[in-house]
Amino acid sequence: GNSSHMAEFNFHADPEAAHIVINSLTPATRPGPGPDQVGGAEDASASAGPKITMVTWECTYDHQLPFALYDQLTPPLNESREGRFLSKLCAALISGLRTA
């Protein structure tokens, strides 16, 4: 983790908030009852809210996004809503990395 050996900062600083957020989301894959059980092949709660897939900080560090791909995904090459969002999300980080 980035707060201790076992904890990500936001989870460490406010575990109650992290619990509320995580429990309000739906995992990308959630095993449900089997086809022969009540509820069918999937748990009905699997479609209850937005989906989330959590990955470790180490995974994001080991699989960085190359600047060439970032440039293709963001304006001016990609003016989509998602491209503009990614650009705004990463603006401060990207400017610091490109000048380093």
Tab-separated table of C-alpha atoms in Angstrom:
chain	number	residue	atom	x	y	z
A	1	GLY	CA	0.000	0.000	0.000
A	2	ASN	CA	1.009	3.627	-0.074
A	3	SER	CA	0.152	4.412	3.565
A	4	SER	CA	1.660	1.362	5.221
A	5	HIS	CA	2.821	-2.057	4.101
A	6	MET	CA	-0.780	-3.240	4.081
A	7	ALA	CA	-2.958	-0.159	3.564
A	8	GLU	CA	-3.838	2.182	0.729
A	9	PHE	CA	-3.980	5.788	1.987
A	10	ASN	CA	-7.740	6.428	1.592
A	11	PHE	CA	-8.675	3.101	3.197
A	12	HIS	CA	-6.224	3.739	6.044
A	13	ALA	CA	-7.276	7.378	6.633
A	14	ASP	CA	-11.045	6.787	6.562
A	15	PRO	CA	-11.975	3.098	6.656
A	16	GLU	CA	-15.649	3.859	7.323
A	17	ALA	CA	-15.920	5.962	4.133
A	18	ALA	CA	-14.074	3.278	2.160
A	19	HIS	CA	-16.512	0.663	3.490
A	20	ILE	CA	-19.524	2.785	2.465
A	21	VAL	CA	-18.160	3.415	-1.046
A	22	ILE	CA	-17.120	-0.184	-1.712
A	23	ASN	CA	-20.415	-1.569	-0.431
A	24	SER	CA	-22.403	0.835	-2.623
A	25	LEU	CA	-20.758	-0.574	-5.759
A	26	THR	CA	-21.131	-3.878	-7.539
A	27	PRO	CA	-18.055	-5.992	-8.259
A	28	ALA	CA	-17.354	-6.561	-11.966
A	29	THR	CA	-17.882	-10.260	-11.300
A	30	ARG	CA	-19.863	-11.534	-8.372
A	31	PRO	CA	-20.563	-15.251	-8.155
A	32	GLY	CA	-24.178	-16.016	-7.521
A	33	PRO	CA	-26.254	-19.130	-6.986
A	34	GLY	CA	-25.746	-21.914	-9.505
A	35	PRO	CA	-28.315	-22.528	-12.273
A	36	ASP	CA	-29.999	-25.224	-10.181
A	37	GLN	CA	-30.417	-22.911	-7.181
A	38	VAL	CA	-32.995	-20.233	-6.479
A	39	GLY	CA	-32.014	-17.027	-8.216
A	40	GLY	CA	-30.647	-18.574	-11.403
A	41	ALA	CA	-27.101	-18.373	-12.692
A	42	GLU	CA	-26.366	-14.900	-11.345
A	43	ASP	CA	-27.076	-13.169	-8.081
A	44	ALA	CA	-29.773	-10.512	-8.634
A	45	SER	CA	-27.715	-8.042	-6.602
A	46	ALA	CA	-24.956	-8.168	-9.248
A	47	SER	CA	-26.833	-5.566	-11.278
A	48	ALA	CA	-27.712	-3.345	-8.327
A	49	GLY	CA	-25.215	-0.533	-8.913
A	50	PRO	CA	-22.134	0.650	-10.778
A	51	LYS	CA	-19.490	-1.999	-11.327
A	52	ILE	CA	-15.975	-1.748	-9.927
A	53	THR	CA	-12.806	-3.726	-10.418
A	54	MET	CA	-10.131	-3.045	-7.824
A	55	VAL	CA	-6.490	-3.560	-8.682
A	56	THR	CA	-3.435	-3.145	-6.509
A	57	TRP	CA	-1.185	-0.103	-6.625
A	58	GLU	CA	1.629	-2.413	-7.705
A	59	CYS	CA	-0.404	-3.504	-10.725
A	60	THR	CA	-0.919	0.080	-11.841
A	61	TYR	CA	2.792	0.770	-11.328
A	62	ASP	CA	3.877	-2.313	-13.284
A	63	HIS	CA	1.490	-1.600	-16.191
A	64	GLN	CA	1.894	2.076	-16.881
A	65	LEU	CA	0.158	3.857	-19.742
A	66	PRO	CA	2.734	4.999	-22.349
A	67	PHE	CA	2.554	8.701	-23.257
A	68	ALA	CA	1.943	7.783	-26.927
A	69	LEU	CA	-1.227	5.873	-25.963
A	70	TYR	CA	-2.306	8.596	-23.505
A	71	ASP	CA	-1.984	11.132	-26.340
A	72	GLN	CA	-4.243	8.970	-28.553
A	73	LEU	CA	-6.869	8.656	-25.814
A	74	THR	CA	-7.056	12.372	-24.930
A	75	PRO	CA	-7.667	15.668	-26.784
A	76	PRO	CA	-6.841	16.890	-29.354
A	77	LEU	CA	-6.723	13.388	-30.935
A	78	ASN	CA	-9.746	12.161	-28.981
A	79	GLU	CA	-12.431	14.746	-28.189
A	80	SER	CA	-14.841	12.204	-26.686
A	81	ARG	CA	-16.353	12.744	-23.247
A	82	GLU	CA	-14.107	9.975	-21.915
A	83	GLY	CA	-11.015	11.518	-23.515
A	84	ARG	CA	-11.714	14.894	-21.934
A	85	PHE	CA	-12.371	13.234	-18.565
A	86	LEU	CA	-9.076	11.317	-18.689
A	87	SER	CA	-7.246	14.502	-19.642
A	88	LYS	CA	-8.715	16.450	-16.710
A	89	LEU	CA	-8.147	13.554	-14.317
A	90	CYS	CA	-4.459	13.252	-15.178
A	91	ALA	CA	-3.558	16.890	-15.997
A	92	ALA	CA	-1.396	17.710	-12.955
A	93	LEU	CA	0.308	14.329	-12.910
A	94	ILE	CA	1.041	14.348	-16.651
A	95	SER	CA	2.497	17.868	-16.670
A	96	GLY	CA	4.809	16.968	-13.776
A	97	LEU	CA	5.975	13.755	-15.434
A	98	ARG	CA	6.631	15.318	-18.834
A	99	THR	CA	8.836	18.022	-17.338
A	100	ALA	CA	10.811	15.602	-15.134
